[in-house]
Coordinates of C-alpha atoms and ligand atoms in Angstrom, one line a residue:
X1 CA 83.8 121.2 -17.6
X2 CA 87.2 122.6 -17.9
X3 CA 88.8 125.1 -15.5
X4 CA 88.9 127.5 -18.4
X5 CA 85.1 127.5 -18.7
X6 CA 84.7 127.8 -14.9
X7 CA 87.0 130.9 -14.9
X8 CA 84.3 132.8 -16.7
X9 CA 82.0 132.2 -13.7
X10 CA 82.2 134.3 -10.6
X11 CA 82.7 133.9 -6.9
X12 CA 82.7 130.3 -5.5
X13 CA 81.5 129.0 -8.9
X14 CA 84.8 130.0 -10.4
X15 CA 87.5 127.4 -11.2
X16 CA 85.7 124.4 -9.7
X17 CA 87.5 121.4 -8.4
X18 CA 87.3 118.6 -11.0
X19 CA 85.1 115.7 -9.9
X20 CA 83.6 115.2 -13.3
X21 CA 80.4 116.7 -12.1
X22 CA 80.2 120.5 -12.0
X23 CA 77.0 120.8 -10.0
X24 CA 78.4 118.4 -7.4
X25 CA 81.7 120.3 -7.2
X26 CA 79.8 123.6 -6.6
X27 CA 77.5 122.0 -4.0
X28 CA 80.5 120.5 -2.2
X29 CA 82.4 123.8 -2.3
X30 CA 79.5 125.8 -0.9
X31 CA 79.0 123.2 1.8
X32 CA 82.6 123.5 3.0
X33 CA 82.5 127.3 2.7
X34 CA 79.4 127.3 4.9
X35 CA 81.5 125.5 7.5
X36 CA 83.4 128.8 7.9
X37 CA 80.2 130.4 9.0
X38 CA 79.4 132.6 6.0
X39 CA 75.8 133.6 5.4
X40 CA 74.0 133.0 2.0
X41 CA 74.4 136.7 1.4
X42 CA 78.2 136.5 1.8
X43 CA 78.5 133.3 -0.2
X44 CA 76.7 135.0 -3.1
X45 CA 79.2 137.9 -3.2
X46 CA 82.1 138.3 -5.6
X47 CA 85.3 137.2 -4.0
X48 CA 88.4 139.3 -3.5
X49 CA 91.4 137.2 -2.7
X50 CA 94.0 138.8 -0.4
X51 CA 97.5 137.5 -1.0
X52 CA 98.7 137.8 2.6
X53 CA 102.3 137.5 3.7
X54 CA 102.9 137.9 7.4
X55 CA 105.6 135.6 8.8
X56 CA 107.4 135.2 12.0
X57 CA 110.5 135.5 9.8
X58 CA 109.5 138.9 8.4
X59 CA 109.7 141.8 10.7
X60 CA 108.7 144.2 7.9
X61 CA 105.2 142.7 7.8
X62 CA 104.6 142.5 11.5
X63 CA 101.6 145.0 11.2
X64 CA 99.9 142.9 8.5
X65 CA 97.0 141.7 10.7
X66 CA 95.9 145.3 11.2
X67 CA 96.4 146.1 7.5
X68 CA 94.4 143.1 6.5
X69 CA 91.5 144.3 8.6
X70 CA 91.5 147.5 6.7
X71 CA 91.7 145.8 3.3
X72 CA 88.8 143.5 4.3
X73 CA 86.8 146.5 5.6
X74 CA 87.1 148.1 2.2
X75 CA 86.1 144.9 0.3
X76 CA 83.1 144.3 2.6
X77 CA 81.9 147.9 2.3
X78 CA 82.0 147.6 -1.5
X79 CA 80.0 144.4 -1.6
X80 CA 82.7 141.8 -2.0
X81 CA 83.8 138.9 0.2
X82 CA 87.4 139.1 1.2
X83 CA 89.3 135.8 1.6
X84 CA 92.9 136.0 2.5
X85 CA 95.3 133.3 1.5
X86 CA 98.9 132.7 2.5
X87 CA 101.9 132.4 0.2
X88 CA 105.5 132.2 1.2
X89 CA 106.9 135.4 2.6
X90 CA 110.5 136.6 2.2
X91 CA 112.0 138.5 5.1
X92 CA 115.2 139.9 3.7
X93 CA 117.7 139.2 6.4
X94 CA 116.3 135.8 7.5
X95 CA 117.0 133.9 4.3
X96 CA 120.0 132.0 3.2
X97 CA 121.9 132.3 1.0
X98 CA 119.9 135.3 -0.2
X99 CA 116.2 136.3 -0.6
X100 CA 116.6 136.7 -4.4
X101 CA 116.9 133.0 -4.8
X102 CA 113.4 132.6 -3.5
X103 CA 111.7 135.5 -5.3
X104 CA 110.8 133.3 -8.3
X105 CA 109.5 130.6 -6.0
X106 CA 107.2 133.2 -4.3
X107 CA 106.1 134.5 -7.7
X108 CA 105.1 131.0 -8.7
X109 CA 103.2 130.5 -5.5
X110 CA 101.4 133.8 -6.0
X111 CA 100.6 133.0 -9.7
X112 CA 99.4 129.5 -9.0
X113 CA 97.3 130.4 -6.0
X114 CA 95.6 133.2 -7.8
X115 CA 94.8 130.8 -10.7
X116 CA 93.8 127.8 -8.6
X117 CA 91.5 129.4 -6.1
X118 CA 88.1 131.0 -6.8
X119 CA 88.7 134.7 -6.7
X120 CA 87.5 137.5 -9.0
X121 CA 90.2 140.0 -8.2
X122 CA 93.1 140.1 -5.8
X123 CA 94.8 142.4 -3.4
X124 CA 98.5 141.8 -3.1
X125 CA 99.9 142.6 0.3
X126 CA 103.7 142.8 0.3
X127 CA 106.5 145.0 1.3
X128 CA 109.9 143.6 2.1
X129 CA 112.3 143.7 -0.8
X130 CA 111.5 140.7 -2.8
X131 CA 107.8 140.3 -1.9
X132 CA 106.5 143.1 -4.1
X133 CA 108.4 142.1 -7.2
X134 CA 107.3 138.5 -6.6
X135 CA 103.7 139.5 -6.3
X136 CA 103.8 141.7 -9.4
X137 CA 105.5 139.0 -11.4
X138 CA 102.9 136.4 -10.3
X139 CA 100.0 138.8 -10.9
X140 CA 101.1 139.7 -14.4
X141 CA 101.4 136.0 -15.3
X142 CA 98.0 135.2 -13.8
X143 CA 96.5 138.4 -15.3
X144 CA 93.5 138.6 -12.9
X145 CA 92.6 142.2 -11.9
X146 CA 95.0 143.0 -9.0
X147 CA 95.9 146.0 -6.8
X148 CA 99.2 146.2 -4.8
X149 CA 99.2 147.2 -1.1
X150 CA 102.6 147.8 0.4
X151 CA 103.7 147.6 4.0
X152 CA 105.1 151.1 4.0
X153 CA 108.4 152.2 5.5
X154 CA 109.5 152.1 9.1
X155 CA 109.8 155.3 11.2
X156 CA 113.3 156.4 12.2
X157 CA 114.9 155.6 15.6
X158 CA 117.3 157.8 17.6
X159 CA 120.8 157.4 18.9
X160 CA 122.6 160.2 20.8
X161 CA 120.2 162.7 19.3
X162 CA 120.8 161.4 15.7
X163 CA 118.1 159.9 13.6
X164 CA 118.7 156.3 12.5
X165 CA 117.0 154.3 9.7
X166 CA 117.6 150.9 8.4
X167 CA 119.6 150.2 6.6
X168 CA 121.8 153.0 5.3
X169 CA 122.7 153.9 8.9
X170 CA 123.3 150.2 9.7
X171 CA 126.2 150.3 7.1
X172 CA 127.4 153.7 8.1
X173 CA 127.9 152.7 11.8
X174 CA 129.3 149.3 10.8
X175 CA 131.9 151.0 8.7
X176 CA 132.8 153.3 11.6
X177 CA 133.0 150.2 13.9
X178 CA 135.3 148.4 11.4
X179 CA 137.4 151.6 11.1
X180 CA 137.8 151.6 14.9
X181 CA 135.9 154.9 15.4
X182 CA 133.3 153.4 17.7
X183 CA 133.5 150.5 20.2
X184 CA 131.5 147.4 20.7
X185 CA 129.2 149.0 23.3
X186 CA 128.2 151.7 20.9
X187 CA 127.6 149.4 18.0
X188 CA 125.3 147.4 20.3
X189 CA 123.4 150.5 21.2
X190 CA 123.0 151.4 17.6
X191 CA 121.8 147.8 16.8
X192 CA 118.9 148.4 19.2
X193 CA 117.7 151.6 17.5
X194 CA 118.1 150.9 13.7
X195 CA 114.7 149.2 13.2
X196 CA 112.2 150.1 15.8
X197 CA 108.8 149.9 14.1
X198 CA 106.9 147.8 11.7
X199 CA 107.5 148.4 8.0
X200 CA 110.2 148.2 5.4
X201 CA 113.6 149.9 5.5
X202 CA 113.3 153.6 6.2
X203 CA 115.3 154.8 3.2
X204 CA 115.0 154.7 -0.6
X205 CA 116.2 151.1 -0.6
X206 CA 114.8 148.2 -2.7
X207 CA 111.5 147.9 -0.8
X208 CA 110.7 151.7 -1.1
X209 CA 111.9 151.8 -4.7
X210 CA 109.6 148.8 -5.5
X211 CA 106.7 150.4 -3.7
X212 CA 107.2 153.5 -5.9
X213 CA 107.6 151.3 -9.0
X214 CA 104.2 149.6 -8.2
X215 CA 102.6 153.1 -8.0
X216 CA 104.4 154.4 -11.1
X217 CA 103.3 151.3 -13.1
X218 CA 99.7 152.0 -12.1
X219 CA 99.3 148.8 -10.0
X220 CA 98.9 150.7 -6.7
X221 CA 96.7 153.6 -5.5
X222 CA 98.1 157.1 -6.0
X223 CA 99.8 158.4 -2.9
X224 CA 100.2 154.9 -1.4
X225 CA 103.9 154.1 -1.9
X226 CA 105.5 156.2 0.8
X227 CA 102.9 156.2 3.6
X228 CA 104.7 155.1 6.8
X229 CA 103.7 151.6 8.0
X230 CA 102.4 152.9 11.3
X231 CA 100.6 156.0 9.9
X232 CA 96.8 156.0 9.9
X233 CA 96.8 156.9 6.2
X234 CA 98.4 153.5 5.6
X235 CA 95.2 151.9 6.9
X236 CA 92.9 154.3 5.0
X237 CA 94.8 153.5 1.8
X238 CA 94.5 149.7 2.5
X239 CA 90.7 150.2 3.0
X240 CA 90.5 152.1 -0.3
X241 CA 92.5 149.4 -2.0
X242 CA 90.0 146.8 -0.8
X243 CA 87.1 148.9 -2.2
X244 CA 89.0 149.3 -5.4
X245 CA 89.6 145.5 -5.7
X246 CA 85.8 145.0 -5.8
X247 CA 85.5 147.7 -8.5
X248 CA 88.2 145.9 -10.6
X249 CA 86.1 142.8 -10.9
X250 CA 85.1 142.1 -14.5
X251 CA 87.0 145.2 -15.7
X252 CA 89.6 145.4 -18.4
X253 CA 92.1 146.7 -15.8
X254 CA 94.1 143.5 -15.7
X255 CA 97.8 143.6 -14.9
X256 CA 98.8 143.1 -18.6
X257 CA 96.7 146.1 -19.6
X258 CA 98.5 148.2 -17.0
X259 CA 102.0 146.8 -17.2
X260 CA 102.9 147.9 -20.8
X261 CA 106.1 149.1 -22.5
X262 CA 105.0 152.6 -21.7
X263 CA 104.3 152.1 -18.0
X264 CA 107.6 150.2 -17.8
X265 CA 109.4 153.3 -19.1
X266 CA 107.5 155.4 -16.6
X267 CA 108.8 153.1 -13.8
X268 CA 112.3 153.4 -15.2
X269 CA 112.1 157.2 -15.1
X270 CA 110.9 157.0 -11.5
X271 CA 113.8 154.7 -10.5
X272 CA 116.2 157.2 -12.1
X273 CA 114.6 160.2 -10.5
X274 CA 114.7 158.6 -7.1
X275 CA 118.3 157.4 -7.4
X276 CA 116.5 154.2 -6.5
X277 CA 117.9 150.7 -5.8
X278 CA 119.9 148.9 -8.5
X279 CA 117.8 145.9 -7.6
X280 CA 114.7 147.6 -8.9
X281 CA 116.1 147.4 -12.4
X282 CA 116.5 143.7 -12.1
X283 CA 113.0 143.3 -10.7
X284 CA 111.5 145.5 -13.3
X285 CA 113.2 143.4 -16.0
X286 CA 111.6 140.3 -14.5
X287 CA 108.1 142.0 -14.3
X288 CA 108.4 143.2 -17.9
X289 CA 109.4 139.7 -19.0
X290 CA 106.2 138.3 -17.5
X291 CA 104.3 140.5 -19.9
X292 CA 106.5 139.6 -22.8
X293 CA 108.3 143.0 -22.8
X294 CA 112.0 143.6 -22.9
X295 CA 113.8 146.0 -20.6
X296 CA 116.8 147.3 -22.4
X297 CA 119.8 148.6 -20.5
X298 CA 120.7 150.8 -23.5
X299 CA 117.2 152.3 -23.1
X300 CA 117.9 152.8 -19.4
X301 CA 121.0 154.8 -20.4
X302 CA 119.0 156.9 -22.8
X303 CA 116.4 157.7 -20.2
X304 CA 119.1 158.4 -17.6
X305 CA 120.4 161.2 -19.8
X306 CA 117.1 163.1 -19.7
X307 CA 115.8 162.2 -16.2
X308 CA 116.9 164.4 -13.3
X309 CA 117.4 163.2 -9.8
X310 CA 114.8 165.0 -7.8
X311 CA 114.6 163.3 -4.4
X312 CA 116.9 163.9 -1.5
X313 CA 116.7 160.7 0.5
X314 CA 119.2 158.3 1.9
X315 CA 121.3 156.4 0.9
X316 CA 122.2 159.1 -1.6
X317 CA 120.8 162.2 0.2
X318 CA 120.0 163.1 3.8
X319 CA 116.3 162.3 4.5
X320 CA 114.1 159.3 5.2
X321 CA 111.0 157.8 3.8
X322 CA 108.8 159.4 6.5
X323 CA 110.1 162.8 5.2
X324 CA 109.4 161.8 1.6
X325 CA 105.7 161.1 2.5
X326 CA 105.4 164.4 4.2
X327 CA 107.0 166.1 1.2
X328 CA 104.3 164.8 -1.2
X329 CA 105.7 161.3 -1.9
X330 CA 105.8 159.8 -5.3
X331 CA 103.0 161.9 -6.6
X332 CA 105.1 165.0 -6.1
X333 CA 107.9 163.4 -8.1
X334 CA 105.5 162.3 -10.9
X335 CA 104.2 165.8 -11.2
X336 CA 107.7 167.1 -11.7
X337 CA 108.4 164.4 -14.3
X338 CA 105.1 164.9 -16.1
X339 CA 106.6 166.1 -19.4
X340 CA 108.8 163.0 -19.5
X341 CA 106.1 160.4 -18.8
X342 CA 103.6 158.4 -20.9
X343 CA 100.5 160.0 -19.5
X344 CA 98.0 157.8 -21.3
X345 CA 98.9 154.7 -19.3
X346 CA 96.0 153.1 -17.6
X347 CA 96.1 152.6 -13.8
X348 CA 94.1 150.3 -11.5
X349 CA 91.9 153.3 -10.6
X350 CA 90.4 153.4 -14.1
X351 CA 92.0 156.8 -14.6
X352 CA 95.1 157.4 -16.7
X353 CA 98.3 158.6 -15.2
X354 CA 97.7 161.9 -16.9
X355 CA 94.2 162.3 -15.4
X356 CA 95.6 161.5 -11.9
X357 CA 98.4 164.0 -12.3
X358 CA 95.9 166.6 -13.5
X359 CA 93.9 166.4 -10.2
X360 CA 94.9 168.5 -7.2
X361 CA 97.9 167.1 -5.3
X362 CA 96.8 165.6 -1.9
X363 CA 100.0 166.6 0.0
X364 CA 101.9 169.8 -1.1
X365 CA 105.5 169.2 -2.2
X366 CA 108.4 170.2 0.0
X367 CA 111.1 171.4 -2.4
X368 CA 113.9 170.5 0.1
X369 CA 113.1 166.9 -0.3
X370 CA 111.4 166.7 -3.7
X371 CA 113.2 169.2 -5.8
X372 CA 111.5 171.0 -8.7
X373 CA 112.6 169.9 -12.1
X374 CA 114.2 173.4 -12.6
X375 CA 116.4 172.8 -9.6
X376 CA 117.3 169.1 -9.7
X377 CA 119.8 167.4 -7.4
X378 CA 121.5 166.3 -10.6
X379 CA 120.5 166.8 -14.2
X380 CA 120.8 163.2 -15.1
X381 CA 119.5 159.9 -13.6
X382 CA 121.0 158.2 -10.6
X383 CA 121.8 154.9 -12.3
X384 CA 123.6 153.9 -15.5
X385 CA 124.5 150.7 -17.3
X386 CA 128.0 150.0 -18.3
X387 CA 129.2 147.8 -21.2
X388 CA 132.7 146.7 -22.3
X389 CA 135.1 143.8 -22.4
X390 CA 134.4 143.0 -18.7
X391 CA 130.6 143.2 -19.1
X392 CA 129.5 142.4 -22.6
X393 CA 125.8 142.2 -21.6
X394 CA 126.0 145.0 -19.1
X395 CA 126.6 146.0 -15.5
X396 CA 125.0 148.7 -13.3
X397 CA 126.4 151.5 -11.2
X398 CA 124.5 153.9 -9.0
X399 CA 126.5 156.9 -9.9
X400 CA 124.6 159.1 -7.5
X401 CA 125.8 157.0 -4.6
X402 CA 129.5 157.0 -5.8
X403 CA 132.5 159.1 -4.9
X404 CA 132.6 161.4 -8.0
X405 CA 136.4 161.2 -8.0
X406 CA 136.1 157.4 -8.8
X407 CA 133.7 157.6 -11.7
X408 CA 136.6 157.8 -14.1
X409 CA 139.2 155.4 -12.8
X410 CA 141.8 153.0 -13.9
X411 CA 143.4 150.7 -11.3
X412 CA 144.9 147.4 -10.5
X413 CA 142.5 144.5 -9.8
X414 CA 142.6 142.8 -6.4
X415 CA 140.6 139.6 -7.1
X416 CA 138.6 137.5 -4.7
X417 CA 137.4 134.3 -6.3
X418 CA 134.4 133.7 -4.1
X419 CA 132.6 135.1 -1.1
X420 CA 134.5 132.6 1.1
X421 CA 137.8 133.9 -0.4
X422 CA 136.7 137.4 0.3
X423 CA 135.8 136.6 3.9
X424 CA 139.2 134.9 4.4
X425 CA 141.5 137.6 3.0
X426 CA 139.8 141.0 2.9
X427 CA 141.1 142.0 6.4
X428 CA 144.5 140.2 6.0
X429 CA 147.1 142.7 7.1
X430 CA 149.4 141.3 4.3
X431 CA 146.8 141.8 1.6
X432 CA 148.6 143.8 -1.2
X433 CA 146.0 146.6 -1.7
X434 CA 145.8 150.3 -1.7
X435 CA 143.0 152.8 -2.1
X436 CA 143.5 153.2 -5.9
X437 CA 143.1 149.5 -6.5
X438 CA 139.8 147.9 -7.7
X439 CA 138.3 145.2 -5.6
X440 CA 136.9 142.4 -7.8
X441 CA 134.6 139.7 -6.5
X442 CA 133.9 136.7 -8.8
X443 CA 131.4 133.8 -8.6
X444 CA 128.6 135.7 -6.8
X445 CA 126.2 135.9 -9.7
X446 CA 122.8 134.2 -10.2
X447 CA 124.0 130.7 -11.0
X448 CA 126.8 130.7 -8.4
X449 CA 126.2 128.7 -5.2
X450 CA 125.5 132.0 -3.4
X451 CA 122.6 132.9 -5.7
X452 CA 123.6 136.6 -6.3
X453 CA 123.6 138.0 -2.8
X454 CA 123.8 141.6 -1.8
X455 CA 127.5 141.2 -1.4
X456 CA 128.6 143.7 -4.1
X457 CA 129.2 146.3 -1.4
X458 CA 132.6 144.7 -0.6
X459 CA 134.0 146.0 2.7
X460 CA 136.9 148.4 2.5
X461 CA 139.9 146.3 3.7
X462 CA 140.3 147.0 7.4
X463 CA 143.8 148.3 7.1
X464 CA 142.5 150.9 4.6
X465 CA 139.4 151.7 6.6
X466 CA 141.6 152.5 9.5
X467 CA 143.5 155.0 7.3
X468 CA 140.2 156.7 6.6
X469 CA 139.5 155.2 3.2
X470 CA 135.7 155.5 2.7
X471 CA 135.2 154.4 -0.9
X472 CA 137.0 152.3 -3.6
X473 CA 135.8 151.0 -6.9
X474 CA 134.3 147.6 -6.4
X475 CA 133.2 145.3 -9.2
X476 CA 131.2 142.0 -9.0
X477 CA 128.4 139.9 -10.5
X478 CA 126.6 140.2 -7.2
X479 CA 123.9 142.7 -6.2
X480 CA 124.0 145.5 -3.6
X481 CA 121.4 146.4 -1.1
X482 CA 119.4 149.4 -2.2
X483 CA 120.3 151.0 1.1
X484 CA 124.1 150.9 0.4
X485 CA 126.3 153.5 -1.2
X486 CA 129.8 153.7 -2.8
X487 CA 131.4 153.3 -6.3
X488 CA 130.1 149.8 -6.7
X489 CA 129.7 148.2 -10.1
X490 CA 127.1 145.4 -9.9
X491 CA 125.3 142.7 -11.9
X492 CA 128.3 142.2 -14.3
X493 CA 126.8 140.1 -17.1
X494 CA 127.5 137.4 -18.0
X495 CA 128.5 136.4 -14.5
X496 CA 131.8 134.5 -13.8
X497 CA 130.1 131.2 -13.0
X498 CA 128.5 131.3 -16.5
X499 CA 131.8 131.9 -18.1
X500 CA 131.7 135.6 -18.4
X501 CA 135.0 137.6 -18.8
X502 CA 134.8 138.5 -15.1
X503 CA 136.0 134.9 -14.5
X504 CA 139.2 135.8 -16.4
X505 CA 140.3 138.7 -14.2
X506 CA 143.6 138.1 -12.3
X507 CA 145.1 140.1 -9.5
X508 CA 147.4 142.7 -11.0
X509 CA 145.3 143.1 -14.3
X510 CA 144.3 146.7 -15.1
X511 CA 140.6 147.6 -15.3
X512 CA 139.2 150.9 -16.6
X513 CA 135.9 152.3 -15.4
X514 CA 134.4 155.3 -17.3
X515 CA 131.0 156.2 -16.2
X516 CA 131.1 159.1 -18.7
X517 CA 131.6 156.6 -21.6
X518 CA 129.4 154.0 -19.9
X519 CA 132.3 151.5 -20.2
X520 CA 133.9 148.9 -18.1
X521 CA 137.0 147.2 -19.6
X522 CA 139.5 144.6 -18.6
X523 CA 142.7 145.9 -20.1
X524 CA 143.9 142.5 -21.2
X525 CA 144.2 141.2 -24.8
X526 CA 141.1 139.4 -26.0
X527 CA 143.1 136.3 -26.9
X528 CA 144.5 136.2 -23.4
X529 CA 141.0 136.5 -21.9
X530 CA 139.8 133.6 -24.1
X531 CA 142.8 131.5 -23.2
X532 CA 142.2 132.0 -19.5
X533 CA 138.5 131.2 -19.8
X534 CA 139.2 128.0 -21.8
X535 CA 141.8 127.0 -19.2
X536 CA 139.0 126.9 -16.6
X537 CA 136.0 125.2 -18.2
X538 CA 132.7 125.4 -16.5
X539 CA 131.7 122.5 -14.3
X540 CA 128.0 121.7 -14.0
X541 CA 126.9 121.2 -10.4
X542 CA 125.9 117.7 -9.5
X543 CA 123.8 116.2 -6.8
X544 CA 121.2 119.0 -6.8
X545 CA 117.6 118.3 -6.0
X546 CA 114.3 120.1 -5.5
X547 CA 114.3 123.8 -5.7
X548 CA 118.1 124.0 -5.9
X549 CA 117.9 121.9 -9.1
X550 CA 115.1 124.0 -10.5
X551 CA 116.9 127.3 -9.7
X552 CA 120.3 126.3 -11.0
X553 CA 119.0 124.9 -14.3
X554 CA 116.5 127.7 -15.1
X555 CA 117.6 131.0 -13.6
X556 CA 118.5 133.6 -16.2
X557 CA 121.2 136.3 -16.1
X558 CA 120.7 139.7 -14.5
X559 CA 119.9 141.5 -17.8
X560 CA 116.7 139.3 -17.9
X561 CA 115.9 139.9 -14.3
X562 CA 117.1 136.6 -13.0
X563 CA 113.7 135.1 -13.7
X564 CA 113.3 131.5 -14.7
X565 CA 113.4 130.9 -18.4
X566 CA 110.1 129.0 -18.4
X567 CA 108.2 131.8 -16.6
X568 CA 108.9 134.6 -19.1
X569 CA 106.1 135.3 -21.6
X570 CA 107.1 134.2 -25.0
X571 CA 105.1 134.2 -28.3
X572 CA 104.6 130.4 -28.1
X573 CA 103.1 130.5 -24.6
Ligands
LIG601 FE1 112.5 144.3 4.8 FE2 114.6 146.1 4.5 S1 114.5 144.2 5.7 S2 112.7 146.0 3.6

């Protein structure tokens, strides 16, 4: 019997190992399952897989054993059998060259283990930046009923009476250290207080934005995105998610019924209203691609015009994720955005988004942190896409995190040809640079050897930092941490390593950035750009093997979410 026929069965009878004898395969499987000590009653239950991602290399998931207990409690109480299974885990700061390179690998692991193992629904336990997008991508491709449980954010620490949260304050203090404002002893003291509890970064960085995206898409329980990792509500929400996973079994609430063009637009609205991470746009494009849906940067710009920024959180504002939860969390934001949302979107709960938002709000809103739509922080969204001769297929800028004086700017390019070149020269006292110049980093995009790291937040040259310069226009094909801030243009597409015009920029060229016009232009004749690009033909890397080979040959550009070409849903698959 084929695996396809087995997948209509339930529990341990699902997806049998192929020995050419179905009854033998089931007998053998049940025999081995019994070796784990399960009773007949348990072995007869429907199975909820729990995609479980603790790792000694992932501080953000250090509380997952306790969270798993809560998920299992919910599954057992609802009559299912919870079986956790590991996949790779991506701890943001422990991976080289960058975690993004391994997001697609994790998504394949998630998809294939959901498909290959006998489970009737799945709980996805993730949190750190790339883990939630990887799990959602894998779950959409596998299309088994699934519910996302996130780690939840860290609590803040304290330093000299000041609250500290990873990782916006990491960067703020590091900039002060580079500028000579604080000494080595103080930066060491700060280091010990930036990340003090379990959970994901304490601000509206990529992890928190993606937690909100999961809830906005309808793939996670209402009110779940912002609960701090160490709060008892986090455990109650995990238990409820376990219960829900049993209720999902056999239902039509599969990821592809939930991740639709409309729910993707709702998630885009949420990213804009949160002034969320630029990385979230890239991840959402990849998730949409798994459902065969486009994510248009032009559409992002249209939505940005009519979506107000409502949330006062770092890195753009003043507050932390623990404050956001106490202020009503994402549900408070969604209620404010209600007239702009597609309310008939289905969620994992079985209720539509509109039905959820029509029910009483669990936690009252605090307008100091979640502004009412009549008193927004800004009338338009936090992110916009730019197009022009320097970025024909688009680039992103988080305008809410930029110095407003730099949003319309023309300046001289100071070019770094690679991350190594940047490290070598950025602090050279002889570097010819002033505060009006535009720092340009090339060859840090998805197919570059660095794999599109979060290096787009180029440091202010030390000699300028010491003069008090806090922000400059910076342009690259790299990404930026969701916890960072500044006038930073990212994801320039096509990237330099793929022959994009970014590769043609030379020190001394003029570049014009106009956020008002959504434009980014290299002020060099087209013929000269072409001549420069032809003079430096692309060289295909040689000697790659294993995952490096797979990645280099199949990763797509940022506008397609940097997914692998063979993983996106297409009409012929
Ligand atoms: Fe894991 Fe920031 S390091 S979310």
